[in-house]
Short mmCIF file of C-alpha atoms and ligand atoms in Angstrom, two decimals:
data_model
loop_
_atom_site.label_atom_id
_atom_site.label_comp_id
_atom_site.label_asym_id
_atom_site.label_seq_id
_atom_site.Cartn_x
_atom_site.Cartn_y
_atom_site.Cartn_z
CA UNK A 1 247.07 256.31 137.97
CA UNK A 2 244.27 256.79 135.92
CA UNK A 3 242.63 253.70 134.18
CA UNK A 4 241.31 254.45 130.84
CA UNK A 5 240.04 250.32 130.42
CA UNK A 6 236.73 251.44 130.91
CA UNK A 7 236.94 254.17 128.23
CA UNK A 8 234.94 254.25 124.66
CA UNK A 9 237.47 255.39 121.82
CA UNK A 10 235.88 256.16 118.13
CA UNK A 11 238.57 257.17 115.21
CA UNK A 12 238.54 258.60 112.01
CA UNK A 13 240.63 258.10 109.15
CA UNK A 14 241.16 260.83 107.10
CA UNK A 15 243.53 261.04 103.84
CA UNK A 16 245.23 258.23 102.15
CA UNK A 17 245.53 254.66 101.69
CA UNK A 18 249.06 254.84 103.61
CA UNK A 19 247.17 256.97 106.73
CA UNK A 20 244.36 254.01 106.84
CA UNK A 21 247.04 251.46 107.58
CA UNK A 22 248.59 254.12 110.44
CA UNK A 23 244.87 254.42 111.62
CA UNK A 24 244.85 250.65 111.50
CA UNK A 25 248.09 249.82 113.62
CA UNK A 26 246.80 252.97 115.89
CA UNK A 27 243.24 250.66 116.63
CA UNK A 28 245.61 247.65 117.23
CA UNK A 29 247.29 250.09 120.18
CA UNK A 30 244.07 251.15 121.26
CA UNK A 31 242.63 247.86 122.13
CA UNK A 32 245.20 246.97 124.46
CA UNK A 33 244.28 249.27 127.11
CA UNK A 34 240.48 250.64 126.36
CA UNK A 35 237.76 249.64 123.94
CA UNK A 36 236.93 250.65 120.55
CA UNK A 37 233.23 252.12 119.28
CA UNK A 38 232.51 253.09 115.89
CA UNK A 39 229.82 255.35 117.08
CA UNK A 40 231.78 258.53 118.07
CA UNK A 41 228.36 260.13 120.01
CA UNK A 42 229.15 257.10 122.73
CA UNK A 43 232.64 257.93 123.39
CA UNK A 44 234.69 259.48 125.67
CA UNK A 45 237.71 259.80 123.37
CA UNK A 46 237.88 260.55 119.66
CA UNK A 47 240.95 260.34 117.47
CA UNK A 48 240.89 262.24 114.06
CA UNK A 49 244.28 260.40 112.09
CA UNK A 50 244.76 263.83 109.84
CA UNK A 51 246.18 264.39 106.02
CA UNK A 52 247.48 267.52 105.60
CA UNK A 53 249.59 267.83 101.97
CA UNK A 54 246.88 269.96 100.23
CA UNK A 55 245.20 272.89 101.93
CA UNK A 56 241.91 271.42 101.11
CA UNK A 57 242.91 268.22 103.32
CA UNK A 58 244.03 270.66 106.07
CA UNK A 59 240.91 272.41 106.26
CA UNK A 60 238.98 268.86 106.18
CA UNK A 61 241.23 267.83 108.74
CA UNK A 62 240.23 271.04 111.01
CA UNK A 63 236.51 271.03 109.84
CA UNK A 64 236.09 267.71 111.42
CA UNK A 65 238.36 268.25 114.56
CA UNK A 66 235.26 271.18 115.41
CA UNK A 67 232.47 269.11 114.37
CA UNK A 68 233.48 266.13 116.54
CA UNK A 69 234.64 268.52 119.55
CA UNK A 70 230.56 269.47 119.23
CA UNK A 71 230.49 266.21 120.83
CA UNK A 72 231.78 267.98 124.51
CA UNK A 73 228.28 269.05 125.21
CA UNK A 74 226.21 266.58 122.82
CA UNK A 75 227.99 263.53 123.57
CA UNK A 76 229.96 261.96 125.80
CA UNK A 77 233.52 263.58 124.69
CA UNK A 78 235.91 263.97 127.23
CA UNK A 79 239.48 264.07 125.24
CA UNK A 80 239.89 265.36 121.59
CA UNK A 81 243.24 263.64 120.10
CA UNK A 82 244.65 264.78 116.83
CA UNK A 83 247.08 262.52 115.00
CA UNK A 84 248.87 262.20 111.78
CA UNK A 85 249.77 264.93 109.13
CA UNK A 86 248.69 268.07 110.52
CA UNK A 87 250.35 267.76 113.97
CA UNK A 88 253.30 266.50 112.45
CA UNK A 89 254.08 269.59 110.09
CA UNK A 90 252.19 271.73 111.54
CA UNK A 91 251.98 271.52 115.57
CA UNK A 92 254.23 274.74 115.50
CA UNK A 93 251.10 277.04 114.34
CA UNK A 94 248.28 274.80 115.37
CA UNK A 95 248.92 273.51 119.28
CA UNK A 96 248.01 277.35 120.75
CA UNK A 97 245.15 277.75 118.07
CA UNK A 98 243.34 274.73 118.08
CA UNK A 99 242.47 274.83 121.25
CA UNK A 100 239.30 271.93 120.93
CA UNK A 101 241.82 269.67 120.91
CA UNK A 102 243.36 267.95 124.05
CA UNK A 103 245.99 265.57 122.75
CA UNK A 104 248.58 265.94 119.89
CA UNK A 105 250.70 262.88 118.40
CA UNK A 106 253.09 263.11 115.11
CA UNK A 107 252.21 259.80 113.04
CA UNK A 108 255.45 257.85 114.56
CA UNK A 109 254.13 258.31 117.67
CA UNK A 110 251.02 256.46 118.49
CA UNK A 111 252.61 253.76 120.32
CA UNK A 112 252.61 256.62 122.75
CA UNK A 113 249.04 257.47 122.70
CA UNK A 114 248.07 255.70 126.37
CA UNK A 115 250.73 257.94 127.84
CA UNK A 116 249.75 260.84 126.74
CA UNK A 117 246.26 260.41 127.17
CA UNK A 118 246.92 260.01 131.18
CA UNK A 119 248.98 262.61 131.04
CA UNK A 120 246.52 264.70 129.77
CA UNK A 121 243.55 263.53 132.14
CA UNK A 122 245.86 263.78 135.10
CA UNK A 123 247.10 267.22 134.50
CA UNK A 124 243.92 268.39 132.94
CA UNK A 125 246.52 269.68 130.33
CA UNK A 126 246.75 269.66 126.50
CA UNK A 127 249.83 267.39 125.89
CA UNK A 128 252.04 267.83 122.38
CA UNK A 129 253.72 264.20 121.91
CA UNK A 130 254.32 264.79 118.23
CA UNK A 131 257.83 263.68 117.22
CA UNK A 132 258.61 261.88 120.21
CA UNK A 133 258.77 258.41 118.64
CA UNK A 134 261.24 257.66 115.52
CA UNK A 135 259.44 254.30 114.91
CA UNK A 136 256.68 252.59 115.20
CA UNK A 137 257.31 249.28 117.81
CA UNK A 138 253.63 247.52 117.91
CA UNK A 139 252.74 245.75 114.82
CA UNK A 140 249.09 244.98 116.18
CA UNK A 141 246.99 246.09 113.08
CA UNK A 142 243.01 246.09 113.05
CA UNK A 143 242.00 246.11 109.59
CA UNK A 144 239.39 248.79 108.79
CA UNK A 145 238.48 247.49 105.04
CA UNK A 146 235.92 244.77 104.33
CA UNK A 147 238.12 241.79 105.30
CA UNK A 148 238.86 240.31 101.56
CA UNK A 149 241.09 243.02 100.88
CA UNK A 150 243.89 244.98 102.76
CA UNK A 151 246.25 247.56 102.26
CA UNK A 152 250.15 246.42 102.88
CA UNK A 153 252.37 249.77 103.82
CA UNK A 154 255.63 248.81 102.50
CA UNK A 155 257.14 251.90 103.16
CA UNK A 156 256.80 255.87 104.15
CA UNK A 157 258.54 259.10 103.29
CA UNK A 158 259.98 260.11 100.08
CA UNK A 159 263.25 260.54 98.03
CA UNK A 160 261.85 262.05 94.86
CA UNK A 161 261.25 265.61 95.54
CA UNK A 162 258.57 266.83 93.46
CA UNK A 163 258.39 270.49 93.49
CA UNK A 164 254.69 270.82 94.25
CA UNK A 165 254.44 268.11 97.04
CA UNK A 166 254.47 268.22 100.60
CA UNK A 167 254.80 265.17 101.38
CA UNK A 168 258.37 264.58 102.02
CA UNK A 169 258.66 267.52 104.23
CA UNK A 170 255.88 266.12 106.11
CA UNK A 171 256.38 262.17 106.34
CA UNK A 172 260.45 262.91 105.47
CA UNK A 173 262.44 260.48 103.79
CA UNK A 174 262.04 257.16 102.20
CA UNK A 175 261.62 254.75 104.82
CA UNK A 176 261.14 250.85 103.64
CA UNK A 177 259.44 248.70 105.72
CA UNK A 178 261.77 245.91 106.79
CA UNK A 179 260.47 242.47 104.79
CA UNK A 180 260.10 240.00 107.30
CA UNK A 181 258.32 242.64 109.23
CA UNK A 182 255.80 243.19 106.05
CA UNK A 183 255.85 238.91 105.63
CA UNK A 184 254.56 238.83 109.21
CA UNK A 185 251.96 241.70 108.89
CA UNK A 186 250.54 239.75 105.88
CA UNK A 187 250.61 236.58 107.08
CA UNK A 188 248.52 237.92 110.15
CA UNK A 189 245.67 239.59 108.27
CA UNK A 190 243.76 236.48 107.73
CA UNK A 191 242.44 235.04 103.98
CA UNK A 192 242.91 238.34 101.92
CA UNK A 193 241.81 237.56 98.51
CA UNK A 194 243.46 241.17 97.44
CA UNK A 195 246.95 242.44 99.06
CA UNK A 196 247.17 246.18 97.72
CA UNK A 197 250.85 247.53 97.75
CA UNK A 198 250.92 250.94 98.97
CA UNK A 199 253.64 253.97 99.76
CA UNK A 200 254.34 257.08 98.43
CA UNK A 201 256.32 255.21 95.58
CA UNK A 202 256.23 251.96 95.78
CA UNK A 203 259.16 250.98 93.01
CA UNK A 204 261.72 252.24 95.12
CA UNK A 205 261.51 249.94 97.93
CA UNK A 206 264.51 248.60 99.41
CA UNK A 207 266.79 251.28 98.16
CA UNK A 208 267.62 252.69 101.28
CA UNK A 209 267.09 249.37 103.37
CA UNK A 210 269.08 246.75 101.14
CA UNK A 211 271.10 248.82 98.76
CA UNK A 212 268.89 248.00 95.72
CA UNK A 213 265.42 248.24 94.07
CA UNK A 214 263.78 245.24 95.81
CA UNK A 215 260.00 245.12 95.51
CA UNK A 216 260.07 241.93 92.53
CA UNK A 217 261.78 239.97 95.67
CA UNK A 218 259.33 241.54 98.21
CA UNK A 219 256.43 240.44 95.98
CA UNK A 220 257.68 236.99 95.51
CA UNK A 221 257.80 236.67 98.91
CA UNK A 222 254.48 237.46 99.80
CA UNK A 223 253.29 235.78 96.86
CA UNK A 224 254.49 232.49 98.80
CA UNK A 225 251.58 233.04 101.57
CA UNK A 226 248.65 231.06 100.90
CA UNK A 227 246.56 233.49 102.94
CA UNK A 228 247.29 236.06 99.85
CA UNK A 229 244.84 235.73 96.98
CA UNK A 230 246.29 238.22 95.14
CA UNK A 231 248.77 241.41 95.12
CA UNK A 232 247.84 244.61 93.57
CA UNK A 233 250.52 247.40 92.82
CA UNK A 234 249.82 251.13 93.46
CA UNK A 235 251.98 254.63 93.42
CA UNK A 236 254.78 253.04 90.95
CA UNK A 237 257.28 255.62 90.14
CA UNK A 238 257.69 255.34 86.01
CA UNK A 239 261.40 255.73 85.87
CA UNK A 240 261.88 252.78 87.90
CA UNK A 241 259.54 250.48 86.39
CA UNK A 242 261.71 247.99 84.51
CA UNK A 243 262.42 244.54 83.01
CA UNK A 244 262.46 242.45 85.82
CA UNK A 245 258.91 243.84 87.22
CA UNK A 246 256.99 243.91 84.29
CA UNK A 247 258.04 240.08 83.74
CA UNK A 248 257.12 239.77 87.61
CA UNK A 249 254.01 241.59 86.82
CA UNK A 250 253.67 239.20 83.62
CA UNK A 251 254.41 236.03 84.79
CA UNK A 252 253.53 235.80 88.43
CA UNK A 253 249.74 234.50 88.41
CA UNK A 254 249.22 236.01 91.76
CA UNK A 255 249.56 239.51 90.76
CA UNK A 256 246.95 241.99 89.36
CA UNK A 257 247.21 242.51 85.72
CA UNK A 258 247.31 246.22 86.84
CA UNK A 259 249.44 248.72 87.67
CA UNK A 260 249.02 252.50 89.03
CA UNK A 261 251.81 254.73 87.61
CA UNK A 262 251.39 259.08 88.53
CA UNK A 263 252.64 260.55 86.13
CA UNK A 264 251.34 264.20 86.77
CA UNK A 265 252.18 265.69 83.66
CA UNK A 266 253.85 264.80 79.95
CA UNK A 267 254.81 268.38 78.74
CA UNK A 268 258.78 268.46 79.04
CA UNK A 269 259.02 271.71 80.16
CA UNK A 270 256.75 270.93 82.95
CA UNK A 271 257.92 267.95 83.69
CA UNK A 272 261.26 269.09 84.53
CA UNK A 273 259.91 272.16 86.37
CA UNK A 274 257.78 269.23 88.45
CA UNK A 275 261.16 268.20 89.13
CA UNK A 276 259.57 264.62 87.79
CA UNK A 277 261.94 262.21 86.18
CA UNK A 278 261.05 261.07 82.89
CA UNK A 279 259.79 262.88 79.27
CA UNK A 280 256.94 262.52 77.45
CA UNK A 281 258.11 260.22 75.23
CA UNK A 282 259.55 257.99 77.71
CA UNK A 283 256.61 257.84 79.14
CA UNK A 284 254.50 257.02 76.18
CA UNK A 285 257.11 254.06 75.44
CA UNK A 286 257.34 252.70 78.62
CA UNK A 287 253.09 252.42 78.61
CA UNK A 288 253.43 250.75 74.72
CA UNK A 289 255.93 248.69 76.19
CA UNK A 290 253.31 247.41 79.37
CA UNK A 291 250.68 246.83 76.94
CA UNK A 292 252.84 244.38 74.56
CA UNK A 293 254.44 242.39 77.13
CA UNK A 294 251.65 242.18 79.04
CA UNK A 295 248.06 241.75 76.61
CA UNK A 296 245.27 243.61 78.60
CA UNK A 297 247.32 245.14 81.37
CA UNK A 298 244.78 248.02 82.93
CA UNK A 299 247.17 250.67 83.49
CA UNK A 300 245.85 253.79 85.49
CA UNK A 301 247.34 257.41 86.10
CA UNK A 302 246.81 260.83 87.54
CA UNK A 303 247.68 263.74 86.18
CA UNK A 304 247.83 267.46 87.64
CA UNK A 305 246.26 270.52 85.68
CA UNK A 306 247.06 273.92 85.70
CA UNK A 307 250.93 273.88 87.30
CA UNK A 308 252.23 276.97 87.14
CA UNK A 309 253.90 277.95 83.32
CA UNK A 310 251.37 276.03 81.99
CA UNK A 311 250.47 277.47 78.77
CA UNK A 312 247.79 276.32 76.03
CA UNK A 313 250.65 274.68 74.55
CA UNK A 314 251.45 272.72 77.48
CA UNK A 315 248.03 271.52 78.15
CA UNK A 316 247.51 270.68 74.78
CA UNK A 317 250.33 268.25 74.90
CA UNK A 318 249.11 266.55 78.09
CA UNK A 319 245.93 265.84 76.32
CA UNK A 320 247.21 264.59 73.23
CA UNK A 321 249.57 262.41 75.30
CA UNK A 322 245.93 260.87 76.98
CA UNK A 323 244.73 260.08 73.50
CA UNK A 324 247.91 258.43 72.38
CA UNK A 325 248.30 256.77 76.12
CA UNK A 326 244.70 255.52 76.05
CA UNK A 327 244.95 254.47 79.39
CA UNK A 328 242.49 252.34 81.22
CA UNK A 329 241.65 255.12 83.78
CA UNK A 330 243.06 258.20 85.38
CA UNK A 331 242.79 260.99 88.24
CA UNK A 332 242.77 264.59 87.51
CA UNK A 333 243.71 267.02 90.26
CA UNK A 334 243.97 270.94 90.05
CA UNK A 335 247.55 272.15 90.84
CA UNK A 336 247.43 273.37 94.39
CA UNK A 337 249.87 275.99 95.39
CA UNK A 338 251.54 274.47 98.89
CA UNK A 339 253.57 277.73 100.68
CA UNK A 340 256.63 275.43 101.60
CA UNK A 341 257.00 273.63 98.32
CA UNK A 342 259.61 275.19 95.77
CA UNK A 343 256.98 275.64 93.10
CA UNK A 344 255.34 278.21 95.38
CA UNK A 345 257.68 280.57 94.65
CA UNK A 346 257.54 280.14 90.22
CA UNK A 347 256.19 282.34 88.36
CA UNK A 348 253.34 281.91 85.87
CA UNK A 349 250.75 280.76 88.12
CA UNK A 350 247.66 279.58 86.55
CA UNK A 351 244.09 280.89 87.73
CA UNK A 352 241.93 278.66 89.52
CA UNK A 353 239.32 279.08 86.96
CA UNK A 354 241.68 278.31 84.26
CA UNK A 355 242.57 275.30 86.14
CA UNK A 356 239.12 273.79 87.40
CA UNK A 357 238.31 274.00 83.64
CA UNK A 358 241.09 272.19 82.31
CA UNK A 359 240.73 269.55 85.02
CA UNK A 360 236.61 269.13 83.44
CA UNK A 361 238.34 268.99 80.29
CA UNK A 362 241.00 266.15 81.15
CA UNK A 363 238.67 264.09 82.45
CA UNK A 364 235.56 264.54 79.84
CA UNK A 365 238.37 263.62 77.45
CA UNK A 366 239.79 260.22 79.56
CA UNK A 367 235.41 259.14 80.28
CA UNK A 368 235.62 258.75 76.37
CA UNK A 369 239.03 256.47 76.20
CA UNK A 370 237.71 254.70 79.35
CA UNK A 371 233.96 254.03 77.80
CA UNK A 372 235.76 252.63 74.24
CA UNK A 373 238.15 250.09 76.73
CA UNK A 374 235.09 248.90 79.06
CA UNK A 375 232.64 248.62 75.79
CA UNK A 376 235.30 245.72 74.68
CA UNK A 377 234.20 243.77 77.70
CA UNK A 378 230.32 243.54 76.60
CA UNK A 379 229.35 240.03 75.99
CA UNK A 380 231.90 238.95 77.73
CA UNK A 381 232.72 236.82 80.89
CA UNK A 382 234.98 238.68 83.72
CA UNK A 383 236.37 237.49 87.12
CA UNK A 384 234.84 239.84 89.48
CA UNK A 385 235.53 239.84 93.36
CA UNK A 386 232.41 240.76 94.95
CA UNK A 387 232.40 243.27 97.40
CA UNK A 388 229.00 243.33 98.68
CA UNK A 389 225.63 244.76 98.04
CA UNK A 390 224.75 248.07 96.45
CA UNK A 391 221.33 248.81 97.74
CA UNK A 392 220.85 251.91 95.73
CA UNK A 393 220.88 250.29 92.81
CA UNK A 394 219.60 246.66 94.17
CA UNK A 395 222.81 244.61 92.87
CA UNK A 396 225.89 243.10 94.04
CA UNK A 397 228.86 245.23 93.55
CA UNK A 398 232.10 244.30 93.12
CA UNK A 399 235.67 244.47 90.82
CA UNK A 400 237.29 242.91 87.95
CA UNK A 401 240.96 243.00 87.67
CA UNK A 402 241.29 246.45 86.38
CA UNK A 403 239.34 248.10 89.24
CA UNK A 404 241.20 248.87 92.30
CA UNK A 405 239.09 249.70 95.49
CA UNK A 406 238.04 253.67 95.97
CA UNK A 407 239.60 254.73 93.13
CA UNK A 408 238.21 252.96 90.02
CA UNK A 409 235.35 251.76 88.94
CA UNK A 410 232.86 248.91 89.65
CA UNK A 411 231.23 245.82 88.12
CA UNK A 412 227.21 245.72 89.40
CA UNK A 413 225.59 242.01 88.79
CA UNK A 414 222.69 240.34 89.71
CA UNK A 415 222.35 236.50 90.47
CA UNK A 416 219.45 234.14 91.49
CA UNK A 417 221.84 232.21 93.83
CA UNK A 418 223.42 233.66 97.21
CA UNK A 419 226.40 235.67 96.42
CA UNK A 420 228.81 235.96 99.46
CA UNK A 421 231.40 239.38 99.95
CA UNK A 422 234.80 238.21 99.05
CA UNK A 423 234.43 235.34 96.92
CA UNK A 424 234.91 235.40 93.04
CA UNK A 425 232.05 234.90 90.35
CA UNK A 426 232.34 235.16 86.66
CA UNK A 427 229.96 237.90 85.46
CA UNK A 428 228.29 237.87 81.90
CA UNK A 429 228.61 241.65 81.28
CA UNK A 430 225.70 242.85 79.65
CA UNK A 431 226.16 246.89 79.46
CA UNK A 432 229.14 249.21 80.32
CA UNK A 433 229.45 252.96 80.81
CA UNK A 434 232.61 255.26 81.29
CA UNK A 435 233.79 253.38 84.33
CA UNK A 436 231.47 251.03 85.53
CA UNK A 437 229.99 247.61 84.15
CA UNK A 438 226.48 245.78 84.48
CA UNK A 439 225.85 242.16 83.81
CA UNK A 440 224.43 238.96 85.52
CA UNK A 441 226.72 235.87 87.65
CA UNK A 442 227.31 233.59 84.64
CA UNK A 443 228.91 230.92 87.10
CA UNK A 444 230.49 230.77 90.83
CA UNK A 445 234.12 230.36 90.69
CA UNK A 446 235.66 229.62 94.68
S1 SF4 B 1 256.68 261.00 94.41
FE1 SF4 B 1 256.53 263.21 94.32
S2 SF4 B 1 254.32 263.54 94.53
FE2 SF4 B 1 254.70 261.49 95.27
S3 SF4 B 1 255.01 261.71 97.48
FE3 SF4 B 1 257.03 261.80 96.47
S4 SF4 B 1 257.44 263.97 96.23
FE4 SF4 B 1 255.23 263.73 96.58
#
């Protein structure tokens, strides 16, 4: 049989939060029976993890899947495996067209991966393994992040339907992640000064594993681990944000005064044709409501432009809704038409130049709101977590409370002192912009 111990394997992650962590249990797999480079021009076999809900992140995906099969001749490649998204929804029209690639796997099914790569070496075939697997057994997980900080998968699939989005009939329905499972996984990821919730929607966790909405008791769990700094919450679902999280979100000191809510819209009319639960001004009252019980609570959003029926009328409402919201920071993303989704079909679709501008528009409109919230931090003193050095600009970089990693912005200080990645500092903030802020280490906190 043929022994793949001695064999260099490089991935990349492409996509999501939610695909790092599958990229991240699939390196835990991998270093049980070969070794792991991160320089793909060394290795014999290279693993693209692929995101495939927008046709921009399907033509990534198959953009890179070429480039790295240039390898076969430059390099050292001897198998090309494709995982995740693509394969999973798409193996039907891809496994006799893309031909570069040796090995296919569905993103349940990487516990298979060692199989199917002897398979594939012995037969000198390209194996499909996708949908093989209906869970994921090894919980081995090598985190791919700078170490202070880690993303926690609590869950996969989705319930909600929205009639633009892929995603359900891609990762299928909404699958929690058993809690002692996600206490273990935790537990074993070493001092994390930042635990950052992530699924499709978050809120809803538990629903289909324990009967009810339990992320507050999920959070208080993991909130018990001393390895845990703190816990960040992203993708929360607004119709099921209620009392008993924002007091959790309030009055548990270990989580982030922060909280990541997509709305994608706040016209009714599109709104319903989203298929997204919720109004306008439900919306609007449920963000007043967040601010009052909890005093500085960065709230961010994303929104999507140019869904079909749109009208001037429409848009206009979403961008009075931004000025009344005054959020702390938000995402804009052009409506992309998915063949497969229901909204494919509806009428009244917008052009793409109509909806590139409005997206320039949306977010020209949210850099103002977001410059007038960071200016009220000048002069002030912030917890920041650094995050390491920016060399560009020749100062540490790292994130206040209201900055979550990729996605928002950053705080850039300078110190005389040795500042170490991962530790807290209070920063003197001297100047801010739209989304970033610049000041000096006023003292070192831990
Ligand atoms: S909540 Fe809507 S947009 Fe998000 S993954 Fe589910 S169906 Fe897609």
């Amino acid at each position: 049989m043929t022994s793949l111990k001695d064999k260099k394997i490089a991935v990349i992650s492409l996509g999501c939060d939610k695909n790092r962590v599958d990229t991240e249990k699939m390196l835990g797999v991998i270093e049980d029976f070969a070794s792991l480079t991160s320089n793909a021009e060394e290795a014999e076999i290279i693993i693209i993890n692929t995101c495939a809900f927008l046709a921009s992140s399907r033509k990534e995906a198959i953009e890179t899947i070429i480039e790295f099969n240039g390898l076969r001749e430059a390099g050292k490649l001897e198998k090309l495996v494709v995982t995740g998204c693509l394969p999973q929804k798409f193996i039907g029209e891809i496994f006799d067209t893309l031909t570069e690639a040796d090995v296919f796997l569905g993103f349940l099914d990487y516990d298979l991966l060692k199989e199917a790569l002897i398979e594939s070496y012995e037969t000198g075939e390209r194996v499909n393994y996708v949908g093989r697997k209906k869970t994921v057994e090894s919980k081995k997980r090598i985190v791919s992040t700078p170490l202070h900080y880690a993303y926690l998968k609590i869950a996969d699939g989705c319930n909600n339907r929205c009639t633009y989005c892929l995603i359900p009939y891609i990762r299928g329905k909404y699958v929690s992640v058993p809690k002692e499972d996600l206490i273990k996984e935790a537990s074993s990821l070493g001092d994390v000064s930042e635990l950052i919730l992530v699924a499709q929607d978050i809120t809803r966790y538990g629903e289909d594993l324990y009967g009810k909405m339990s992320l507050v008791e999920l959070i208080k769990e993991l909130s018990k681990l001393e390895n845990i700094g703190y816990i960040r919450l992203l993708y929360c679902y607004p119709d099921v944000i209620d009392d008993e999280l924002i007091g959790e979100i309030r009055d548990n000191p270990k989580v982030v005064k922060y909280i990541d809510i997509p709305l994608q819209h706040a016209d009714d009319v599109i709104l319903k044709t989203m298929n997204r639960k919720g109004n306008r001004d439900g919306y609007l009252s449920l963000i007043n409501k967040l601010k009052t019980e909890i005093p500085g609570i960065a709230i961010r959003s994303t929104f999507i432009a140019g869904f079909p029926g749109e009208d001037e009328q429409a848009f206009e409402n979403l961008k009075s809704f931004l000025s009344d919201a005054k959020l702390f920071n938000a995402g804009f993303f052009a409506y992309s038409r998915e063949e497969g989704t229901p909204a494919y079909k509806l009428k009244n679709q917008v052009s793409y130049k109509i909806k590139q501008k409005r997206v320039k528009e949306l977010y020209s409109l949210q850099k103002n709101i977001s410059k007038q919230n960071l200016s009220t931090f000048k002069g002030k003193v912030l917890k920041v977590l650094c995050d390491g050095i920016n060399y560009d600009k020749q100062m540490f970089e790292g994130r206040a409370y209201f900055n979550a990693p990729d996605i928002d912005g950053k705080v850039y200080f300078t110190s005389e002192s040795n500042v170490e990645q991962g530790k807290f500092y209070e920063v003197f903030v001297e100047r801010t912009d739209a989304y970033d802020l610049y000041g000096r280490i006023y003292n070192e906190l831990t």
